[in-house]
PDB file of C-alpha atoms in Angstrom:
ATOM      1  CA  UNK A   1      25.645  -0.536  33.233  1.00 69.00           C
ATOM      2  CA  UNK A   2      24.596  -1.601  36.601  1.00 73.00           C
ATOM      3  CA  UNK A   3      23.371   1.998  37.152  1.00 73.00           C
ATOM      4  CA  UNK A   4      21.352   1.948  33.732  1.00 72.00           C
ATOM      5  CA  UNK A   5      19.730  -1.839  34.905  1.00 75.00           C
ATOM      6  CA  UNK A   6      19.034  -0.483  38.193  1.00 78.00           C
ATOM      7  CA  UNK A   7      17.207   2.623  36.822  1.00 81.00           C
ATOM      8  CA  UNK A   8      15.149   0.992  34.296  1.00 84.00           C
ATOM      9  CA  UNK A   9      14.614  -2.524  35.907  1.00 85.00           C
ATOM     10  CA  UNK A  10      14.271  -1.770  39.237  1.00 87.00           C
ATOM     11  CA  UNK A  11      12.422   1.556  38.347  1.00 88.00           C
ATOM     12  CA  UNK A  12       9.924  -0.384  36.197  1.00 89.00           C
ATOM     13  CA  UNK A  13       8.823  -2.631  38.830  1.00 90.00           C
ATOM     14  CA  UNK A  14       8.668  -0.031  41.464  1.00 90.00           C
ATOM     15  CA  UNK A  15       6.480   1.987  39.069  1.00 91.00           C
ATOM     16  CA  UNK A  16       4.274  -0.804  38.008  1.00 90.00           C
ATOM     17  CA  UNK A  17       3.649  -1.573  41.579  1.00 90.00           C
ATOM     18  CA  UNK A  18       3.288   2.132  42.660  1.00 90.00           C
ATOM     19  CA  UNK A  19       0.926   3.219  39.637  1.00 88.00           C
ATOM     20  CA  UNK A  20      -1.329   0.046  39.700  1.00 91.00           C
ATOM     21  CA  UNK A  21      -0.547  -0.832  36.052  1.00 92.00           C
ATOM     22  CA  UNK A  22      -2.391  -3.709  36.087  1.00 92.00           C
ATOM     23  CA  UNK A  23      -5.400  -2.703  37.697  1.00 91.00           C
ATOM     24  CA  UNK A  24      -5.199   0.601  35.414  1.00 91.00           C
ATOM     25  CA  UNK A  25      -4.734  -2.077  32.410  1.00 91.00           C
ATOM     26  CA  UNK A  26      -8.070  -3.667  33.440  1.00 92.00           C
ATOM     27  CA  UNK A  27     -10.299  -0.644  33.291  1.00 90.00           C
ATOM     28  CA  UNK A  28      -8.850   0.444  29.830  1.00 88.00           C
ATOM     29  CA  UNK A  29      -9.165  -2.855  28.555  1.00 88.00           C
ATOM     30  CA  UNK A  30     -13.268  -2.505  29.743  1.00 88.00           C
ATOM     31  CA  UNK A  31     -13.475   1.053  28.344  1.00 83.00           C
ATOM     32  CA  UNK A  32     -11.910  -0.504  24.869  1.00 82.00           C
ATOM     33  CA  UNK A  33     -14.433  -3.468  24.951  1.00 81.00           C
ATOM     34  CA  UNK A  34     -17.082  -1.036  25.322  1.00 77.00           C
ATOM     35  CA  UNK A  35     -16.273   0.941  22.362  1.00 75.00           C
ATOM     36  CA  UNK A  36     -15.683  -2.029  19.898  1.00 72.00           C
ATOM     37  CA  UNK A  37     -19.690  -2.456  19.958  1.00 67.00           C
ATOM     38  CA  UNK A  38     -20.485   0.718  17.647  1.00 69.00           C
ATOM     39  CA  UNK A  39     -17.033   0.401  15.977  1.00 67.00           C
ATOM     40  CA  UNK A  40     -18.180  -2.982  14.968  1.00 65.00           C
ATOM     41  CA  UNK A  41     -21.576  -1.326  13.620  1.00 63.00           C
ATOM     42  CA  UNK A  42     -19.429   1.397  11.758  1.00 64.00           C
ATOM     43  CA  UNK A  43     -17.364  -1.135  10.222  1.00 63.00           C
ATOM     44  CA  UNK A  44     -20.286  -3.492   9.198  1.00 61.00           C
ATOM     45  CA  UNK A  45     -21.944  -0.780   7.947  1.00 60.00           C
ATOM     46  CA  UNK A  46     -19.360   0.095   5.694  1.00 61.00           C
ATOM     47  CA  UNK A  47     -18.527  -3.205   4.489  1.00 59.00           C
ATOM     48  CA  UNK A  48     -22.269  -3.457   3.165  1.00 57.00           C
ATOM     49  CA  UNK A  49     -20.983  -1.262   0.457  1.00 58.00           C
ATOM     50  CA  UNK A  50     -17.455  -2.974  -0.351  1.00 55.00           C
ATOM     51  CA  UNK A  51     -18.018  -6.323   0.086  1.00 55.00           C
ATOM     52  CA  UNK A  52     -19.439  -7.237  -3.259  1.00 56.00           C
ATOM     53  CA  UNK A  53     -15.874  -6.966  -4.798  1.00 54.00           C
ATOM     54  CA  UNK A  54     -13.788 -10.470  -4.528  1.00 62.00           C
ATOM     55  CA  UNK A  55     -10.734  -8.271  -4.183  1.00 56.00           C
ATOM     56  CA  UNK A  56     -12.015  -6.869  -0.941  1.00 57.00           C
ATOM     57  CA  UNK A  57     -13.031  -9.652   0.555  1.00 63.00           C
ATOM     58  CA  UNK A  58      -9.458 -11.409   0.029  1.00 65.00           C
ATOM     59  CA  UNK A  59      -8.163  -8.050   1.921  1.00 59.00           C
ATOM     60  CA  UNK A  60     -10.381  -8.332   4.616  1.00 64.00           C
ATOM     61  CA  UNK A  61      -9.408 -12.589   4.943  1.00 68.00           C
ATOM     62  CA  UNK A  62      -5.688 -11.342   5.036  1.00 64.00           C
ATOM     63  CA  UNK A  63      -5.923  -8.839   7.199  1.00 62.00           C
ATOM     64  CA  UNK A  64      -8.106 -11.029   9.814  1.00 66.00           C
ATOM     65  CA  UNK A  65      -5.540 -13.484   9.425  1.00 67.00           C
ATOM     66  CA  UNK A  66      -2.609 -11.152  10.201  1.00 60.00           C
ATOM     67  CA  UNK A  67      -4.318  -9.515  13.342  1.00 60.00           C
ATOM     68  CA  UNK A  68      -5.255 -12.654  15.274  1.00 62.00           C
ATOM     69  CA  UNK A  69      -2.472 -14.925  15.706  1.00 58.00           C
ATOM     70  CA  UNK A  70      -5.065 -18.300  16.411  1.00 60.00           C
ATOM     71  CA  UNK A  71      -6.414 -19.813  13.427  1.00 65.00           C
ATOM     72  CA  UNK A  72      -9.663 -21.018  14.699  1.00 66.00           C
ATOM     73  CA  UNK A  73     -10.551 -17.796  16.171  1.00 64.00           C
ATOM     74  CA  UNK A  74      -9.648 -15.884  13.056  1.00 68.00           C
ATOM     75  CA  UNK A  75     -12.051 -18.283  10.979  1.00 73.00           C
ATOM     76  CA  UNK A  76     -14.459 -17.637  13.517  1.00 70.00           C
ATOM     77  CA  UNK A  77     -14.261 -13.840  12.875  1.00 67.00           C
ATOM     78  CA  UNK A  78     -14.393 -14.600   8.972  1.00 70.00           C
ATOM     79  CA  UNK A  79     -17.602 -16.374   9.529  1.00 70.00           C
ATOM     80  CA  UNK A  80     -19.094 -13.682  11.577  1.00 66.00           C
ATOM     81  CA  UNK A  81     -17.759 -10.713   9.753  1.00 64.00           C
ATOM     82  CA  UNK A  82     -19.291 -12.037   6.223  1.00 66.00           C
ATOM     83  CA  UNK A  83     -22.470 -13.067   7.634  1.00 65.00           C
ATOM     84  CA  UNK A  84     -23.319 -10.365   9.657  1.00 59.00           C
ATOM     85  CA  UNK A  85     -22.162  -7.805   6.988  1.00 59.00           C
ATOM     86  CA  UNK A  86     -24.675  -9.512   4.549  1.00 60.00           C
ATOM     87  CA  UNK A  87     -27.432  -8.724   7.425  1.00 56.00           C
ATOM     88  CA  UNK A  88     -26.273  -5.018   7.914  1.00 56.00           C
ATOM     89  CA  UNK A  89     -26.132  -4.147   4.099  1.00 58.00           C
ATOM     90  CA  UNK A  90     -30.311  -4.224   4.025  1.00 57.00           C
ATOM     91  CA  UNK A  91     -29.953  -1.739   7.172  1.00 57.00           C
ATOM     92  CA  UNK A  92     -26.578  -0.236   6.512  1.00 56.00           C
ATOM     93  CA  UNK A  93     -27.668   3.557   6.971  1.00 60.00           C
ATOM     94  CA  UNK A  94     -29.517   2.846  10.565  1.00 60.00           C
ATOM     95  CA  UNK A  95     -26.265   0.713  11.842  1.00 54.00           C
ATOM     96  CA  UNK A  96     -23.927   3.130  10.572  1.00 57.00           C
ATOM     97  CA  UNK A  97     -25.858   6.188  12.226  1.00 65.00           C
ATOM     98  CA  UNK A  98     -26.044   3.901  15.503  1.00 64.00           C
ATOM     99  CA  UNK A  99     -22.572   3.018  15.232  1.00 59.00           C
ATOM    100  CA  UNK A 100     -21.463   6.882  14.882  1.00 64.00           C
ATOM    101  CA  UNK A 101     -23.201   8.029  18.034  1.00 68.00           C
ATOM    102  CA  UNK A 102     -22.065   5.038  20.115  1.00 66.00           C
ATOM    103  CA  UNK A 103     -18.494   5.431  19.075  1.00 62.00           C
ATOM    104  CA  UNK A 104     -18.456   9.175  20.070  1.00 66.00           C
ATOM    105  CA  UNK A 105     -19.912   8.356  23.332  1.00 69.00           C
ATOM    106  CA  UNK A 106     -17.764   5.534  23.823  1.00 66.00           C
ATOM    107  CA  UNK A 107     -14.705   6.868  22.492  1.00 67.00           C
ATOM    108  CA  UNK A 108     -15.142   9.784  24.901  1.00 69.00           C
ATOM    109  CA  UNK A 109     -14.749   7.459  27.848  1.00 75.00           C
ATOM    110  CA  UNK A 110     -12.045   5.347  26.430  1.00 79.00           C
ATOM    111  CA  UNK A 111      -9.581   8.445  25.626  1.00 79.00           C
ATOM    112  CA  UNK A 112     -10.615  10.215  28.804  1.00 80.00           C
ATOM    113  CA  UNK A 113      -9.529   6.813  30.585  1.00 83.00           C
ATOM    114  CA  UNK A 114      -6.314   6.567  28.615  1.00 86.00           C
ATOM    115  CA  UNK A 115      -5.446  10.174  29.196  1.00 85.00           C
ATOM    116  CA  UNK A 116      -5.923  10.076  33.079  1.00 86.00           C
ATOM    117  CA  UNK A 117      -3.725   6.734  33.174  1.00 90.00           C
ATOM    118  CA  UNK A 118      -0.985   8.274  30.852  1.00 89.00           C
ATOM    119  CA  UNK A 119      -0.837  11.578  32.729  1.00 88.00           C
ATOM    120  CA  UNK A 120      -0.467   9.557  35.839  1.00 88.00           C
ATOM    121  CA  UNK A 121       2.578   7.576  34.232  1.00 90.00           C
ATOM    122  CA  UNK A 122       4.344  10.727  32.686  1.00 90.00           C
ATOM    123  CA  UNK A 123       3.628  12.524  36.010  1.00 85.00           C
ATOM    124  CA  UNK A 124       1.525  15.496  34.293  1.00 80.00           C
ATOM    125  CA  UNK A 125       0.272  17.882  36.705  1.00 72.00           C
ATOM    126  CA  UNK A 126      -2.837  19.686  34.976  1.00 63.00           C
ATOM    127  CA  UNK A 127      -4.932  22.162  36.419  1.00 59.00           C
ATOM    128  CA  UNK A 128      -8.648  21.298  35.443  1.00 59.00           C
ATOM    129  CA  UNK A 129     -10.531  23.991  33.546  1.00 62.00           C
ATOM    130  CA  UNK A 130     -13.504  24.420  31.223  1.00 64.00           C
ATOM    131  CA  UNK A 131     -11.644  25.365  28.206  1.00 65.00           C
ATOM    132  CA  UNK A 132      -9.109  22.437  28.739  1.00 63.00           C
ATOM    133  CA  UNK A 133     -12.081  20.104  29.097  1.00 65.00           C
ATOM    134  CA  UNK A 134     -13.449  21.038  25.885  1.00 69.00           C
ATOM    135  CA  UNK A 135     -10.369  20.683  23.931  1.00 71.00           C
ATOM    136  CA  UNK A 136      -9.637  17.397  25.464  1.00 68.00           C
ATOM    137  CA  UNK A 137     -13.247  16.213  24.044  1.00 69.00           C
ATOM    138  CA  UNK A 138     -12.529  17.925  20.817  1.00 73.00           C
ATOM    139  CA  UNK A 139      -8.937  15.344  20.606  1.00 72.00           C
ATOM    140  CA  UNK A 140     -11.020  12.660  21.542  1.00 70.00           C
ATOM    141  CA  UNK A 141     -13.122  13.013  18.480  1.00 70.00           C
ATOM    142  CA  UNK A 142      -9.593  13.612  16.310  1.00 72.00           C
ATOM    143  CA  UNK A 143      -8.701  10.455  17.792  1.00 72.00           C
ATOM    144  CA  UNK A 144     -11.789   8.420  16.700  1.00 69.00           C
ATOM    145  CA  UNK A 145     -11.201   9.674  13.098  1.00 69.00           C
ATOM    146  CA  UNK A 146      -7.650   8.792  13.216  1.00 72.00           C
ATOM    147  CA  UNK A 147      -8.398   5.375  14.516  1.00 68.00           C
ATOM    148  CA  UNK A 148     -10.878   4.799  11.802  1.00 64.00           C
ATOM    149  CA  UNK A 149      -8.406   5.891   9.076  1.00 67.00           C
ATOM    150  CA  UNK A 150      -5.582   4.083  10.729  1.00 66.00           C
ATOM    151  CA  UNK A 151      -7.921   0.752  10.460  1.00 62.00           C
ATOM    152  CA  UNK A 152      -8.549   1.386   6.910  1.00 60.00           C
ATOM    153  CA  UNK A 153      -5.056   1.991   6.081  1.00 64.00           C
ATOM    154  CA  UNK A 154      -3.828  -1.071   7.705  1.00 60.00           C
ATOM    155  CA  UNK A 155      -6.568  -2.930   6.106  1.00 55.00           C
ATOM    156  CA  UNK A 156      -4.985  -1.819   2.660  1.00 58.00           C
ATOM    157  CA  UNK A 157      -1.422  -2.373   3.758  1.00 60.00           C
ATOM    158  CA  UNK A 158      -1.145  -5.521   5.517  1.00 57.00           C
ATOM    159  CA  UNK A 159      -2.765  -7.556   2.636  1.00 56.00           C
ATOM    160  CA  UNK A 160      -0.449  -5.965   0.224  1.00 60.00           C
ATOM    161  CA  UNK A 161       2.481  -6.947   2.616  1.00 58.00           C
ATOM    162  CA  UNK A 162       1.122 -10.253   2.341  1.00 58.00           C
ATOM    163  CA  UNK A 163       1.139 -10.442  -1.275  1.00 59.00           C
ATOM    164  CA  UNK A 164       4.595  -9.085  -1.347  1.00 58.00           C
ATOM    165  CA  UNK A 165       5.749 -12.210   1.047  1.00 56.00           C
ATOM    166  CA  UNK A 166       4.292 -14.618  -1.116  1.00 59.00           C
ATOM    167  CA  UNK A 167       5.975 -12.895  -4.399  1.00 58.00           C
ATOM    168  CA  UNK A 168       9.392 -13.305  -2.727  1.00 55.00           C
ATOM    169  CA  UNK A 169       8.947 -16.853  -2.121  1.00 56.00           C
ATOM    170  CA  UNK A 170       8.153 -17.550  -5.750  1.00 58.00           C
ATOM    171  CA  UNK A 171      10.942 -15.316  -6.807  1.00 55.00           C
ATOM    172  CA  UNK A 172      13.041 -17.671  -8.777  1.00 57.00           C
ATOM    173  CA  UNK A 173      15.943 -15.317  -8.092  1.00 54.00           C
ATOM    174  CA  UNK A 174      15.519 -15.041  -4.353  1.00 52.00           C
ATOM    175  CA  UNK A 175      15.380 -18.608  -4.433  1.00 53.00           C
ATOM    176  CA  UNK A 176      18.817 -18.912  -6.202  1.00 47.00           C
ATOM    177  CA  UNK A 177      20.142 -16.526  -3.552  1.00 44.00           C
ATOM    178  CA  UNK A 178      18.998 -18.534  -0.965  1.00 46.00           C
ATOM    179  CA  UNK A 179      17.388 -15.425   0.928  1.00 49.00           C
ATOM    180  CA  UNK A 180      13.862 -16.341   0.365  1.00 52.00           C
ATOM    181  CA  UNK A 181      12.986 -14.890   4.266  1.00 58.00           C
ATOM    182  CA  UNK A 182      13.646 -11.614   2.688  1.00 59.00           C
ATOM    183  CA  UNK A 183       9.543 -11.397   2.195  1.00 57.00           C
ATOM    184  CA  UNK A 184       8.713 -12.395   5.603  1.00 63.00           C
ATOM    185  CA  UNK A 185      11.392 -10.154   6.877  1.00 71.00           C
ATOM    186  CA  UNK A 186       9.903  -7.193   4.851  1.00 70.00           C
ATOM    187  CA  UNK A 187       6.553  -7.978   6.267  1.00 68.00           C
ATOM    188  CA  UNK A 188       7.481  -8.323   9.798  1.00 75.00           C
ATOM    189  CA  UNK A 189       9.494  -4.839   9.643  1.00 79.00           C
ATOM    190  CA  UNK A 190       6.410  -3.103   8.022  1.00 76.00           C
ATOM    191  CA  UNK A 191       4.035  -4.695  10.945  1.00 77.00           C
ATOM    192  CA  UNK A 192       6.638  -3.241  13.535  1.00 84.00           C
ATOM    193  CA  UNK A 193       6.684  -0.264  11.790  1.00 86.00           C
ATOM    194  CA  UNK A 194       2.926   0.144  11.559  1.00 82.00           C
ATOM    195  CA  UNK A 195       2.456  -0.812  15.457  1.00 85.00           C
ATOM    196  CA  UNK A 196       5.077   1.373  16.577  1.00 90.00           C
ATOM    197  CA  UNK A 197       3.362   4.293  14.693  1.00 87.00           C
ATOM    198  CA  UNK A 198       0.208   3.417  16.175  1.00 85.00           C
ATOM    199  CA  UNK A 199       1.869   3.944  19.786  1.00 90.00           C
ATOM    200  CA  UNK A 200       3.584   6.944  19.068  1.00 92.00           C
ATOM    201  CA  UNK A 201       0.415   8.429  17.864  1.00 87.00           C
ATOM    202  CA  UNK A 202      -1.173   7.425  21.277  1.00 88.00           C
ATOM    203  CA  UNK A 203       1.840   8.827  23.168  1.00 92.00           C
ATOM    204  CA  UNK A 204       1.667  12.171  21.276  1.00 89.00           C
ATOM    205  CA  UNK A 205      -1.748  13.160  21.104  1.00 84.00           C
ATOM    206  CA  UNK A 206      -3.832  11.900  24.129  1.00 84.00           C
ATOM    207  CA  UNK A 207      -1.860  12.998  27.152  1.00 86.00           C
ATOM    208  CA  UNK A 208      -2.479  16.618  27.502  1.00 78.00           C
ATOM    209  CA  UNK A 209       0.645  18.064  28.533  1.00 79.00           C
ATOM    210  CA  UNK A 210       3.221  18.098  25.531  1.00 84.00           C
ATOM    211  CA  UNK A 211       6.145  15.470  25.716  1.00 89.00           C
ATOM    212  CA  UNK A 212       9.303  15.629  24.603  1.00 91.00           C
ATOM    213  CA  UNK A 213       9.650  13.678  21.145  1.00 93.00           C
ATOM    214  CA  UNK A 214      12.794  11.801  22.579  1.00 93.00           C
ATOM    215  CA  UNK A 215      10.115  10.568  25.142  1.00 94.00           C
ATOM    216  CA  UNK A 216       7.613   9.514  22.684  1.00 94.00           C
ATOM    217  CA  UNK A 217       9.853   7.374  20.217  1.00 95.00           C
ATOM    218  CA  UNK A 218      11.399   5.539  23.387  1.00 95.00           C
ATOM    219  CA  UNK A 219       7.748   4.618  24.760  1.00 95.00           C
ATOM    220  CA  UNK A 220       6.545   3.734  21.197  1.00 95.00           C
ATOM    221  CA  UNK A 221       9.476   1.522  20.384  1.00 95.00           C
ATOM    222  CA  UNK A 222       9.248  -0.312  23.942  1.00 94.00           C
ATOM    223  CA  UNK A 223       5.338  -0.797  23.069  1.00 92.00           C
ATOM    224  CA  UNK A 224       5.656  -2.124  19.833  1.00 92.00           C
ATOM    225  CA  UNK A 225       8.599  -4.465  20.910  1.00 92.00           C
ATOM    226  CA  UNK A 226       6.666  -5.965  23.901  1.00 91.00           C
ATOM    227  CA  UNK A 227       3.464  -6.295  21.813  1.00 87.00           C
ATOM    228  CA  UNK A 228       5.644  -8.180  18.953  1.00 85.00           C
ATOM    229  CA  UNK A 229       7.444 -10.490  21.060  1.00 85.00           C
ATOM    230  CA  UNK A 230       4.142 -11.303  22.887  1.00 79.00           C
ATOM    231  CA  UNK A 231       2.500 -11.927  19.764  1.00 77.00           C
ATOM    232  CA  UNK A 232       5.282 -14.106  18.239  1.00 78.00           C
ATOM    233  CA  UNK A 233       5.398 -16.029  21.803  1.00 75.00           C
ATOM    234  CA  UNK A 234       1.371 -16.692  21.893  1.00 72.00           C
ATOM    235  CA  UNK A 235       1.160 -17.779  18.172  1.00 71.00           C
ATOM    236  CA  UNK A 236       3.970 -20.269  18.722  1.00 71.00           C
ATOM    237  CA  UNK A 237       2.297 -21.640  22.231  1.00 65.00           C
ATOM    238  CA  UNK A 238      -1.157 -22.107  20.700  1.00 63.00           C
ATOM    239  CA  UNK A 239       0.263 -23.408  17.813  1.00 63.00           C
ATOM    240  CA  UNK A 240       2.432 -26.038  19.232  1.00 59.00           C
ATOM    241  CA  UNK A 241       1.589 -26.748  22.805  1.00 52.00           C
ATOM    242  CA  UNK A 242      -2.313 -26.408  23.237  1.00 54.00           C
ATOM    243  CA  UNK A 243      -5.589 -26.570  21.779  1.00 58.00           C
ATOM    244  CA  UNK A 244      -7.678 -23.582  23.054  1.00 57.00           C
ATOM    245  CA  UNK A 245     -10.741 -24.934  21.073  1.00 58.00           C
ATOM    246  CA  UNK A 246     -10.715 -28.159  23.263  1.00 62.00           C
ATOM    247  CA  UNK A 247     -10.471 -26.134  26.311  1.00 60.00           C
ATOM    248  CA  UNK A 248     -12.692 -23.332  25.717  1.00 58.00           C
ATOM    249  CA  UNK A 249     -15.170 -24.537  23.041  1.00 57.00           C
ATOM    250  CA  UNK A 250     -17.458 -21.799  21.350  1.00 57.00           C
ATOM    251  CA  UNK A 251     -15.655 -19.332  23.496  1.00 66.00           C
ATOM    252  CA  UNK A 252     -12.404 -19.417  21.874  1.00 66.00           C
ATOM    253  CA  UNK A 253     -12.694 -16.242  20.120  1.00 68.00           C
ATOM    254  CA  UNK A 254     -13.981 -14.236  23.291  1.00 74.00           C
ATOM    255  CA  UNK A 255     -11.174 -15.614  25.454  1.00 75.00           C
ATOM    256  CA  UNK A 256      -8.426 -14.478  22.627  1.00 73.00           C
ATOM    257  CA  UNK A 257      -9.976 -11.234  22.006  1.00 76.00           C
ATOM    258  CA  UNK A 258     -10.177 -10.370  25.914  1.00 81.00           C
ATOM    259  CA  UNK A 259      -6.375 -11.381  26.473  1.00 82.00           C
ATOM    260  CA  UNK A 260      -5.205  -9.633  23.812  1.00 80.00           C
ATOM    261  CA  UNK A 261      -7.279  -6.288  24.657  1.00 83.00           C
ATOM    262  CA  UNK A 262      -5.762  -6.555  28.208  1.00 89.00           C
ATOM    263  CA  UNK A 263      -2.574  -7.211  27.330  1.00 87.00           C
ATOM    264  CA  UNK A 264      -1.953  -4.630  24.993  1.00 86.00           C
ATOM    265  CA  UNK A 265      -3.285  -2.138  27.664  1.00 90.00           C
ATOM    266  CA  UNK A 266      -0.855  -3.699  29.577  1.00 92.00           C
ATOM    267  CA  UNK A 267       1.728  -2.791  27.133  1.00 92.00           C
ATOM    268  CA  UNK A 268       0.486   0.607  26.364  1.00 92.00           C
ATOM    269  CA  UNK A 269       0.901   1.693  29.999  1.00 94.00           C
ATOM    270  CA  UNK A 270       4.349   0.127  30.630  1.00 94.00           C
ATOM    271  CA  UNK A 271       5.647   1.744  27.296  1.00 94.00           C
ATOM    272  CA  UNK A 272       4.520   5.176  29.110  1.00 93.00           C
ATOM    273  CA  UNK A 273       6.474   4.213  32.232  1.00 94.00           C
ATOM    274  CA  UNK A 274       9.727   3.303  30.160  1.00 94.00           C
ATOM    275  CA  UNK A 275       9.504   6.364  28.601  1.00 93.00           C
ATOM    276  CA  UNK A 276       8.911   8.189  31.813  1.00 92.00           C
ATOM    277  CA  UNK A 277      11.971   6.656  33.263  1.00 92.00           C
ATOM    278  CA  UNK A 278      13.886   8.024  30.286  1.00 92.00           C
ATOM    279  CA  UNK A 279      12.642  11.158  30.823  1.00 92.00           C
ATOM    280  CA  UNK A 280      13.736  11.331  34.534  1.00 88.00           C
ATOM    281  CA  UNK A 281      17.252   9.784  33.712  1.00 88.00           C
ATOM    282  CA  UNK A 282      17.685  12.274  30.981  1.00 88.00           C
ATOM    283  CA  UNK A 283      16.700  15.326  33.260  1.00 86.00           C
ATOM    284  CA  UNK A 284      19.338  13.724  35.847  1.00 84.00           C
ATOM    285  CA  UNK A 285      22.035  13.620  33.570  1.00 84.00           C
ATOM    286  CA  UNK A 286      21.279  17.353  32.492  1.00 82.00           C
ATOM    287  CA  UNK A 287      21.290  18.536  36.064  1.00 83.00           C
ATOM    288  CA  UNK A 288      24.726  16.446  36.737  1.00 79.00           C
ATOM    289  CA  UNK A 289      26.284  18.496  33.897  1.00 79.00           C
ATOM    290  CA  UNK A 290      24.851  21.756  34.742  1.00 78.00           C
ATOM    291  CA  UNK A 291      26.399  21.545  37.971  1.00 78.00           C
ATOM    292  CA  UNK A 292      29.837  20.629  36.502  1.00 78.00           C
ATOM    293  CA  UNK A 293      29.717  23.466  34.274  1.00 78.00           C
ATOM    294  CA  UNK A 294      28.935  25.670  37.450  1.00 76.00           C
ATOM    295  CA  UNK A 295      31.699  24.025  39.665  1.00 75.00           C
ATOM    296  CA  UNK A 296      34.054  24.594  36.678  1.00 70.00           C
ATOM    297  CA  UNK A 297      33.332  28.126  35.956  1.00 62.00           C
TER     298      UNK A 297
END
């Protein structure tokens, strides 16, 4: 047990300092912020088509409430989304085209930065080539489409989970059995699975070198765990101990958004570092097993 905690605990601290994780997270967060602008243009262009439906509006409300842990910031986002979406409805085609072109350019920077960082974390030594660069750019475009699909999927699933949670809260049977928490448990479990899958996709597709499946799973699980714990602690903190709006005023949404983007970047890199530590420990065990077999022979 001492060796286990020494390898992972001290090893993680050493790698965070050696690989300048917090500095890398700052650069990655900046790339994400740059990518947000064209992505929002595309979202507004799509919303211009669908916001006429009351059901869609309700689902978007539920999605924003789940995505942003601070209620005042969530209300600000709703106001901006619905007001700007109506404005974009008139010029939705132009907004969509500009958004797509901008997103293709920005995503190239984002996933290139992410690939470089993850290659350092996983110690992938790659020789540059024209073919490899072309393949990397194609993967960037595929990741953009995957992100858009994942966003639409999450927009559909999360409100459905919220409806399921309300259904279980109002269920006579569950109230009689005193297990009203089942609905909340289902929602939390499903949210954890969704976040884990998102991390898994990033660790699987973004690095150029193919990683062992177990390493990817370990990285994704730890990344999702850190993200979930931070979300809960942050929600608890802002709901009970401080008023962000009183301190930051109209800038509260920007503060919350930047914080979450930066923290998510840190979590993404730390998850990769833990996965690499698991990889190194597994290799060490394999070598020790081989030596034992050779000595016995």
